Short mmCIF file of C-alpha atoms in Angstrom, two decimals:
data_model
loop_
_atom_site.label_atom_id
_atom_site.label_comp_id
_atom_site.label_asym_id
_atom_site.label_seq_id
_atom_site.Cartn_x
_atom_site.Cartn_y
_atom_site.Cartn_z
CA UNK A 245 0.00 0.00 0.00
CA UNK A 246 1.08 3.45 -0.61
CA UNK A 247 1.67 5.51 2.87
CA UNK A 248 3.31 8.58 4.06
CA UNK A 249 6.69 7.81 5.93
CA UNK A 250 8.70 9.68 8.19
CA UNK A 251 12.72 9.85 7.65
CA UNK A 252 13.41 12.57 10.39
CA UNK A 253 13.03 15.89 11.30
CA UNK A 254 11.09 17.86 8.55
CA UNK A 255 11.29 14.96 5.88
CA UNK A 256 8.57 12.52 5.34
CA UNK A 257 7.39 10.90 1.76
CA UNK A 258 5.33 8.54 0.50
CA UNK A 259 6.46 4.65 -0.23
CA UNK A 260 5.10 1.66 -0.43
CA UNK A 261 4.11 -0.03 2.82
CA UNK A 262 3.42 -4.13 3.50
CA UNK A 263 -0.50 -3.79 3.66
CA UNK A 264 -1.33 -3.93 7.68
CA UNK A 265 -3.00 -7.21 8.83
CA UNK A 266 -5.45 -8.72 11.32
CA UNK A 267 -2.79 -8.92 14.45
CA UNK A 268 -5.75 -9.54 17.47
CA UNK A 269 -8.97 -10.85 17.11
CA UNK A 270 -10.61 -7.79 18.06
CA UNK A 271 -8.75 -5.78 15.53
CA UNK A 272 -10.02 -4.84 11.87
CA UNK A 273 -8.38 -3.40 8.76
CA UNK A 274 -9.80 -0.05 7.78
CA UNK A 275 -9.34 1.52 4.07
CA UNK A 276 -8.75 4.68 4.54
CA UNK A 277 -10.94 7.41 2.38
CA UNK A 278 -10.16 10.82 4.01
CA UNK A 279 -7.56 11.49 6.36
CA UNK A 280 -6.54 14.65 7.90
CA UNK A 281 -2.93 16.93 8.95
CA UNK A 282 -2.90 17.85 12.77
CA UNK A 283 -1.24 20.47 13.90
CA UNK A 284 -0.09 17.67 16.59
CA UNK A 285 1.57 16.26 13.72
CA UNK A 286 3.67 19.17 12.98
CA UNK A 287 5.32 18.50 16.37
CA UNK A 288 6.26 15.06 14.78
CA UNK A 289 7.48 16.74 11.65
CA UNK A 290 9.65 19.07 13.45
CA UNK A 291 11.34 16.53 15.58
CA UNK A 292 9.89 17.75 18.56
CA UNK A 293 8.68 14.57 20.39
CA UNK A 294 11.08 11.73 21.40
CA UNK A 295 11.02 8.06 20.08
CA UNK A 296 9.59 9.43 16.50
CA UNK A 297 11.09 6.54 14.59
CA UNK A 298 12.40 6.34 10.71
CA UNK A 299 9.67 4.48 8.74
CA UNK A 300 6.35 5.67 10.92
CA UNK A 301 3.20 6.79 9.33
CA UNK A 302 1.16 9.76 11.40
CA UNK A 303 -2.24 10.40 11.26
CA UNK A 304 -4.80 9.97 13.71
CA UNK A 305 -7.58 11.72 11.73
CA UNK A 306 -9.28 9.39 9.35
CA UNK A 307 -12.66 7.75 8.26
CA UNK A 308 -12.91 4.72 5.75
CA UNK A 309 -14.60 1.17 5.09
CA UNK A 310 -14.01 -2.00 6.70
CA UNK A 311 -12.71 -4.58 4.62
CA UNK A 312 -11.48 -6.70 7.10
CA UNK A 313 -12.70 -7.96 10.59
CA UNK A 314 -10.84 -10.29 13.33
CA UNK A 315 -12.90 -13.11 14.61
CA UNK A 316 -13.80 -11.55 17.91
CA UNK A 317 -15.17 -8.46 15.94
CA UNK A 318 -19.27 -8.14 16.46
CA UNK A 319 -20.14 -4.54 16.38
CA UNK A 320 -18.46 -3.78 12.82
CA UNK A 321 -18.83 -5.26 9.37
CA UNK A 322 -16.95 -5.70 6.16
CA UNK A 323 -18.44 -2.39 4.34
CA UNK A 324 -18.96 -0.42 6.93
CA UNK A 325 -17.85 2.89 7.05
CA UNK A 326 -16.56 3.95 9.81
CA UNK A 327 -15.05 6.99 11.54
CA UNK A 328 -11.98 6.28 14.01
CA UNK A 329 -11.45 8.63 17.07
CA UNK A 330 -7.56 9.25 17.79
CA UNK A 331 -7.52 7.22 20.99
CA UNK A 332 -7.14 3.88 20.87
CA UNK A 333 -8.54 2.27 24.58
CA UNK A 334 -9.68 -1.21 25.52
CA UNK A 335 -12.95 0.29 26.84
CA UNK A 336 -12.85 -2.13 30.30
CA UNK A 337 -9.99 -1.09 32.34
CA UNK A 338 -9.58 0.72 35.38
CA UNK A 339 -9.63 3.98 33.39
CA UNK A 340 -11.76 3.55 30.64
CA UNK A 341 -15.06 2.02 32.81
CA UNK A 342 -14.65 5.79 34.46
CA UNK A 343 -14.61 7.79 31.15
CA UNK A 344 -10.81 8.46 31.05
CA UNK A 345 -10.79 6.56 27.07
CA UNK A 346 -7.80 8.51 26.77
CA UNK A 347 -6.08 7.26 29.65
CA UNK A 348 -6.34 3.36 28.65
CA UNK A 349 -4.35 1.58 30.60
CA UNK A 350 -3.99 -1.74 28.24
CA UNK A 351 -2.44 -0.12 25.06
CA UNK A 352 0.33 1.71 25.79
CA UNK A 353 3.65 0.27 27.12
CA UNK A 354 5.50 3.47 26.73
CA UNK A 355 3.97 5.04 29.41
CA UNK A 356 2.31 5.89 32.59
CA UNK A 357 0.25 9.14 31.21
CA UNK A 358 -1.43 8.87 27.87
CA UNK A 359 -2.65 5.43 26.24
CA UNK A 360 -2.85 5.05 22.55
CA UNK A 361 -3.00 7.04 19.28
CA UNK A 362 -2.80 6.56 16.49
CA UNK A 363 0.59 7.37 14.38
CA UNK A 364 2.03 9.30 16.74
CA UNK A 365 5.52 8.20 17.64
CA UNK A 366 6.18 5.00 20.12
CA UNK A 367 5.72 7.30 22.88
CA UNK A 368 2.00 7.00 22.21
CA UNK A 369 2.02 2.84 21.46
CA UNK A 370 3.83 2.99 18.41
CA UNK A 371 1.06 2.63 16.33
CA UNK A 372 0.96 3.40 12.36
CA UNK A 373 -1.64 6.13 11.57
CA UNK A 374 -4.24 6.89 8.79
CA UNK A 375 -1.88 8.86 6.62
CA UNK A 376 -1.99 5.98 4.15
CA UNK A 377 -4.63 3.65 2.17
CA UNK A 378 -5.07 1.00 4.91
CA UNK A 379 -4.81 1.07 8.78
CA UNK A 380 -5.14 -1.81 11.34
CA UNK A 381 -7.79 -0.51 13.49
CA UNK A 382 -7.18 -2.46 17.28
CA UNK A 383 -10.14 -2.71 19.70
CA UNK A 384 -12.62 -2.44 16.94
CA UNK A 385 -15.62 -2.83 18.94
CA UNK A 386 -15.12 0.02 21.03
CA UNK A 387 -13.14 2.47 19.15
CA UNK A 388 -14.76 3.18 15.67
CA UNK A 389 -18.36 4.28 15.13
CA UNK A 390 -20.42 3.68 11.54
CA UNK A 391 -20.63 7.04 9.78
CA UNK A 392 -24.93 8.23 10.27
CA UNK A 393 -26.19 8.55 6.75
CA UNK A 394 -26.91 11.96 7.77
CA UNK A 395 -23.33 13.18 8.51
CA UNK A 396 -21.59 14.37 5.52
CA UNK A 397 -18.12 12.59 5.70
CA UNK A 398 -15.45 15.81 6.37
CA UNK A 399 -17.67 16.63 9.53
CA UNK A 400 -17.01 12.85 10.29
CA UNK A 401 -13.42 13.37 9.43
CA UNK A 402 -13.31 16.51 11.91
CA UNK A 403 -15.03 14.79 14.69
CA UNK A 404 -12.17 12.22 14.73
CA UNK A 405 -9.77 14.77 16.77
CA UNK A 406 -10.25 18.55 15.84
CA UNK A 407 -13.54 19.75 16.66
CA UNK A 408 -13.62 17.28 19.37
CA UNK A 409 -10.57 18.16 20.63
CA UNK A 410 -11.88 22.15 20.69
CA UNK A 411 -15.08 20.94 21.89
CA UNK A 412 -13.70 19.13 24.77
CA UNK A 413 -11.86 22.32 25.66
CA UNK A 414 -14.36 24.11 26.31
CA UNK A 415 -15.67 21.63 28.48
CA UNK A 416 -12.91 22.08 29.86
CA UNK A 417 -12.95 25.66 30.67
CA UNK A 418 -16.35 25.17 32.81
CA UNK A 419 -18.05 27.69 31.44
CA UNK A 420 -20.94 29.98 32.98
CA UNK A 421 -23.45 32.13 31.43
CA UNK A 422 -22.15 35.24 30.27
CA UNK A 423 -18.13 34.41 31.05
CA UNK A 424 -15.32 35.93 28.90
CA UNK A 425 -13.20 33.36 26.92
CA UNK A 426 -9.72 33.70 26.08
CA UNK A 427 -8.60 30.90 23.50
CA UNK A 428 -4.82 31.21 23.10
CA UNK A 429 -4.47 29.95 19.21
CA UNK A 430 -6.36 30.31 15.88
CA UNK A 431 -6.10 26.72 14.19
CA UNK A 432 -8.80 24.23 14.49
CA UNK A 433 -8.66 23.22 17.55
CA UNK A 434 -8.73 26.66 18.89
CA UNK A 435 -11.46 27.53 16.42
CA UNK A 436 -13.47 25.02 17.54
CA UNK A 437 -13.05 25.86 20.74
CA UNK A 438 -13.90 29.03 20.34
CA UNK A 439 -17.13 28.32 18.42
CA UNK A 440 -17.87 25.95 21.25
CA UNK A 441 -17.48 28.38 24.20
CA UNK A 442 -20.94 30.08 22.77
CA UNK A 443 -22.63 26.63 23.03
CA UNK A 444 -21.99 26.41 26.56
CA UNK A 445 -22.63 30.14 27.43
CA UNK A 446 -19.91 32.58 27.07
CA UNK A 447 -20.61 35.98 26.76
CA UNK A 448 -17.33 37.09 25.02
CA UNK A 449 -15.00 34.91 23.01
CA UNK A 450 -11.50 36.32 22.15
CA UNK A 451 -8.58 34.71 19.81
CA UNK A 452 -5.32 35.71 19.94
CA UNK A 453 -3.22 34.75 17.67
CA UNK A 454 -0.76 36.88 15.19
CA UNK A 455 -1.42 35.15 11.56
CA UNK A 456 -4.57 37.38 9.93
CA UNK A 457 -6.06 34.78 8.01
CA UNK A 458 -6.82 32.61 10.76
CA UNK A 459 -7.74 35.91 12.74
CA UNK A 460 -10.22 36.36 9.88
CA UNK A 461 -11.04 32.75 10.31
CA UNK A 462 -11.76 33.23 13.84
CA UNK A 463 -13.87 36.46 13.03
CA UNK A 464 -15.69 33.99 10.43
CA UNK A 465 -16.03 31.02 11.94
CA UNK A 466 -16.04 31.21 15.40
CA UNK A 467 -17.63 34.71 15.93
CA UNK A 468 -15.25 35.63 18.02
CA UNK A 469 -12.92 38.91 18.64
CA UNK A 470 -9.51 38.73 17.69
CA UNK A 471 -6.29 39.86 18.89
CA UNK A 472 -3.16 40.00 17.08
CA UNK A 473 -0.45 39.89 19.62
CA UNK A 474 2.02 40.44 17.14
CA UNK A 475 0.40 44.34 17.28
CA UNK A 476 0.98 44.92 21.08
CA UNK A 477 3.70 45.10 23.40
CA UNK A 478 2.36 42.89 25.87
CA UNK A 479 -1.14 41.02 25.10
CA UNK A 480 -1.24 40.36 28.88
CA UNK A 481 -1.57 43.62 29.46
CA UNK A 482 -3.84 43.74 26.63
CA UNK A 483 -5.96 41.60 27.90
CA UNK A 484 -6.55 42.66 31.22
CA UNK A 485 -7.64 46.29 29.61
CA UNK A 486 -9.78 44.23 27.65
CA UNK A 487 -11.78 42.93 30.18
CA UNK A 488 -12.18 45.96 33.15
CA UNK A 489 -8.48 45.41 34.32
CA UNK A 490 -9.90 41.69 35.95
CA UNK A 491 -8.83 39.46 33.44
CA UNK A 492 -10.85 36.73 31.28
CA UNK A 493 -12.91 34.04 32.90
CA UNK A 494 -11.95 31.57 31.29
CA UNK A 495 -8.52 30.56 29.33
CA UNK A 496 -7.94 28.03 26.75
CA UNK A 497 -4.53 26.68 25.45
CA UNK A 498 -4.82 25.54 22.00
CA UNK A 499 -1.43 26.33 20.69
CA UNK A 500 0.75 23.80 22.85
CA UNK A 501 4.81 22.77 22.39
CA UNK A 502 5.49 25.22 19.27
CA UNK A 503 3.81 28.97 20.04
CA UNK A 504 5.61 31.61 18.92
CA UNK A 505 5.89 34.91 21.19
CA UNK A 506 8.88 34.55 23.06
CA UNK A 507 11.88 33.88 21.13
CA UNK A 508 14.18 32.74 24.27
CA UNK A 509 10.95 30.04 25.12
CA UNK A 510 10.60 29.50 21.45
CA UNK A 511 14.13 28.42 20.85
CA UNK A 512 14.85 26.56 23.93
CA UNK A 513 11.37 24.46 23.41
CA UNK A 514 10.99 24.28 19.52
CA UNK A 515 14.37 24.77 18.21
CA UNK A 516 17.15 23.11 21.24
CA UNK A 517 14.52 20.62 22.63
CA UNK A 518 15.58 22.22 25.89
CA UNK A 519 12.18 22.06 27.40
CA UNK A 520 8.56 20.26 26.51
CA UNK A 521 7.88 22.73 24.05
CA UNK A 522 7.57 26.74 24.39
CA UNK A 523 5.32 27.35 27.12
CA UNK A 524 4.57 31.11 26.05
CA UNK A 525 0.38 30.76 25.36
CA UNK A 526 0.48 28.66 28.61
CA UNK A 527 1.94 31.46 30.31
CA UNK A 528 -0.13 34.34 28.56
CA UNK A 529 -3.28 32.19 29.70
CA UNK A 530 -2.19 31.97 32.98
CA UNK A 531 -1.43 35.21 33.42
CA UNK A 532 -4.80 36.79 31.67
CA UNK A 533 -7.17 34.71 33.62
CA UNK A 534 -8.46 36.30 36.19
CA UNK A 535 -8.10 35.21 39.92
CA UNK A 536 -9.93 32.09 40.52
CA UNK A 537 -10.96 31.62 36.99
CA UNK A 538 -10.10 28.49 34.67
CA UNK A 539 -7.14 27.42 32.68
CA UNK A 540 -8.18 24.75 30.39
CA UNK A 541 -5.30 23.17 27.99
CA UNK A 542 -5.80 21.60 24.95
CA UNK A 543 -2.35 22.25 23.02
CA UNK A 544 0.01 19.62 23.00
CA UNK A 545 3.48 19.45 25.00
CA UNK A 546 6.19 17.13 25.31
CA UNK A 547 6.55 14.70 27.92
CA UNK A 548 9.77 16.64 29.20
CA UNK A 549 10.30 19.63 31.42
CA UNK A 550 8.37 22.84 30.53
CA UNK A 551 9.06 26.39 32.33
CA UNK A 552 5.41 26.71 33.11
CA UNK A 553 4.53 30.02 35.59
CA UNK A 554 2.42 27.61 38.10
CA UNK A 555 3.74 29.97 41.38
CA UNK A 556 1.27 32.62 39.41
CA UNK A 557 -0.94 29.58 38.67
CA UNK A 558 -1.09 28.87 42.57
CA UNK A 559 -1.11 32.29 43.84
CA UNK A 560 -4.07 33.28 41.66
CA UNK A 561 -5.88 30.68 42.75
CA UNK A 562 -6.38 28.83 39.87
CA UNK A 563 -8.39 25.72 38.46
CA UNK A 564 -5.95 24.10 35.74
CA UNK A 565 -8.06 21.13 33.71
CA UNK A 566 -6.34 19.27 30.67
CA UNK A 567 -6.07 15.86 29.30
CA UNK A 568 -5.89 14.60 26.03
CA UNK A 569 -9.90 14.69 24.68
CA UNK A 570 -11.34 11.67 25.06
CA UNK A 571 -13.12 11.60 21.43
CA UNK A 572 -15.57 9.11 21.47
CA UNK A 573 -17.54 10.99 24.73
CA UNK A 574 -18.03 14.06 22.68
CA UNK A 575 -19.83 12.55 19.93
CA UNK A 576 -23.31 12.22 20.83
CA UNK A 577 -23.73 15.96 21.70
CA UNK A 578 -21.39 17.11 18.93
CA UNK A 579 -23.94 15.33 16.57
CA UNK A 580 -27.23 16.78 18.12
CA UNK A 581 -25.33 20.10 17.14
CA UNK A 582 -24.46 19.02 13.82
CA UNK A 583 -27.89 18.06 13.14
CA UNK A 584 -29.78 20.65 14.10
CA UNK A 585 -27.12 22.95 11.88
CA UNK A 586 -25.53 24.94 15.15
CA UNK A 587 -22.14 23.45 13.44
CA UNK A 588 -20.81 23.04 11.11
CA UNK A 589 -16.78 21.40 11.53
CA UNK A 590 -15.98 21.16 7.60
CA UNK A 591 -15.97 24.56 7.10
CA UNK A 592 -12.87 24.75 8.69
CA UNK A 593 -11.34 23.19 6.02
CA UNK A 594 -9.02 24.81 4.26
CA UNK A 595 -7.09 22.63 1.73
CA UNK A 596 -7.87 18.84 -0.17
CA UNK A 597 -4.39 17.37 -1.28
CA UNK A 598 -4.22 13.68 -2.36
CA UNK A 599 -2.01 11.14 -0.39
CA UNK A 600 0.87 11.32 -2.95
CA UNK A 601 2.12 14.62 -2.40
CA UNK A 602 1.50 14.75 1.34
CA UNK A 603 5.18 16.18 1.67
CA UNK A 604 4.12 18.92 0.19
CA UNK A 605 0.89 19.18 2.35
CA UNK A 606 3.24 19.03 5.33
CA UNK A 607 5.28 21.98 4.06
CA UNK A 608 2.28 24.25 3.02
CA UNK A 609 0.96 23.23 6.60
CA UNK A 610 3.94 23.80 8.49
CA UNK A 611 5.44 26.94 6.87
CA UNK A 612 1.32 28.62 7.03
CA UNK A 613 1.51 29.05 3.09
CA UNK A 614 -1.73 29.61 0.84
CA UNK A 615 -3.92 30.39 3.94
CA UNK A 616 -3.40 26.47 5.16
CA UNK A 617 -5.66 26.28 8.24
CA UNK A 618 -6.50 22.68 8.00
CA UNK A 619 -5.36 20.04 5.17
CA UNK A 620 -7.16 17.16 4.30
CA UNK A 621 -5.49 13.73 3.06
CA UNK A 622 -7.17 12.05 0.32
CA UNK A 623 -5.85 8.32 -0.70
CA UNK A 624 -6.51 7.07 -3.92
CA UNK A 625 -10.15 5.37 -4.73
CA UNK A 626 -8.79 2.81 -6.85
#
């Protein structure tokens, strides 16, 4: 099968791939029909995260067909399409019987914090992603979901991590009537949290970020004020002027390892791998929530050391709530919203590339060319 590979740090291609097989009984072979570009998997493309070995395939955004089932399989069938949440969790351990999906306990080796996903180094289970025609889909009775006839398939394709992901964010943030947002970051997760914040009663959404066109996607999309911090000396400061010198209620990080704002935090994160990733939108949401209010983080970090402000965290009193979303949950509500037309998570797509020049997908993504909010993967049909 064709798939995209990754050869290190800001080169990946596509090659041919053995075709993935039934490994477990309850696993089943998925061909792929959309995939998607996360910016989590920019953090893979830069070399950010550790154990990112020569010869994976990312993705953990995808929807496709069934065309093969193990023999323990009874919820899915051969020709079912299905959409595949980024988490992969047994669905009966300790964690997963108390919601925590994304803290499976059974299908991750590498470590003590997250459980599985999909394509996303071997610090996440080592697991080949969607990026590619086929995928071995584990725990297929749990995991995947058949596609309602109703949903068109790139608000299925969204669902699998991005909107979600924002959704659950804003869960997150615990959100009262009539609270001021803050959502640190204008790509899709932060869009979608942003969008989300109004479902769950905010009175004031506002996106900072410092590229216009997603600004103007914010404005568009999310109906939210923006901020360009690139245009101010300090957006802390900003911010507290912005809401009567208090600060917002709520703050959501939806940038993570790679924000840009501080070149020192930037550099030693990013660049020297000196940290978890630059901390600077964790730090700007800290510091522009107001006392006692809610830091919710969505944006991704590496498992190392981060210089994260948490003696302003603890002094402010704050409530600090992050984990990586647990997909599946989100779903039923997500579609009540879909259906009755208060969302709509496609229309944060931005670009439609097919799987054989994903390198250049990567590059457009990563280097913000052509107004590249969100890329989606097509594989070939035949």
């Amino acid at each position: 099968m064709r798939a995209m590979v990754y050869r290190g740090p800001y080169r990946v291609r596509v090659d041919e791939k053995p075709d993935p097989v039934i490994e477990h009984p309850n696993d089943a072979i998925v061909r792929v029909e959309l995939a998607a570009i996360c910016g989590s998997d920019l953090h893979l493309y830069h070399g950010l995260l550790p154990d990112t070995r020569v010869g994976h395939t990312f993705g953990h955004e995808f929807i496709g067909r069934v065309e093969q089932v193990g023999s323990s399989v009874e919820r899915l069938q051969v020709g079912d399409r299905v959409m595949v949440p980024f988490n992969i969790f047994c669905g009966s351990c300790w964690f997963c019987v108390r919601g925590l999906i994304s803290n499976c306990h059974n299908v991750n080796a590498n470590a003590t914090a997250a459980g599985g996903i999909y394509g996303y180094s071997h610090t996440a289970g080592g697991y080949d992603g969607g990026q590619a025609e086929r995928v071995r889909v584990p725990f297929a009775d749990v995991g995947p979901t058949v596609i309602p006839e109703w949903l068109h398939d790139e608000d299925a394709l969204m669902l699998t991590d991005a909107f979600s992901t924002g959704y659950f964010g804003a869960q997150l943030g615990d959100i009262a009537e009539g609270d001021t947002v803050a959502v640190f970051g204008a790509g899709p997760v932060g869009l979608a949290a942003a969008r989300s914040a109004w479902l769950m009663g905010a009175g004031r959404v506002i996106v900072i970020d410092h590229l216009e066109y997603r600004l103007a996607k914010a404005r568009e999309f999310a109906f939210a004020e923006t901020v360009n911090f690139a245009e101010h000396d300090d957006v802390v400061v900003l911010m507290k002027r912005l809401t009567d010198h208090r600060g917002a209620d709520v703050a959501i990080d939806a940038v993570g390892a790679e924000a840009d704002g501080n070149l020192l935090q930037h550099v030693t994160g990013a660049k020297l791998k000196l940290q978890g990733g630059s901390p600077i939108a964790l730090n700007w949401a800290i510091d522009s929530v107001r006392k006692g209010g809610t830091v919710s983080v969505m944006g991704a970090y590496g498992p190392i050391f981060s210089a994260v402000k948490f003696g302003d965290a603890v002094n402010k009193g704050l409530t600090i709530r992050t984990n990586q979303a647990p997909v599946k949950r989100q779903w039923p509500r997500l579609f009540e919203h879909i259906r009755a037309g208060y969302l709509s998570p496609r229309d944060m797509i931005t670009h439609r590339i097919p799987l054989d020049q994903i390198p250049e997908a990567y590059h457009l993504f990563s280097a913000k060319l052509d107004g590249c909010i969100k890329p989606v993967i097509v594989p070939p049909t035949d």
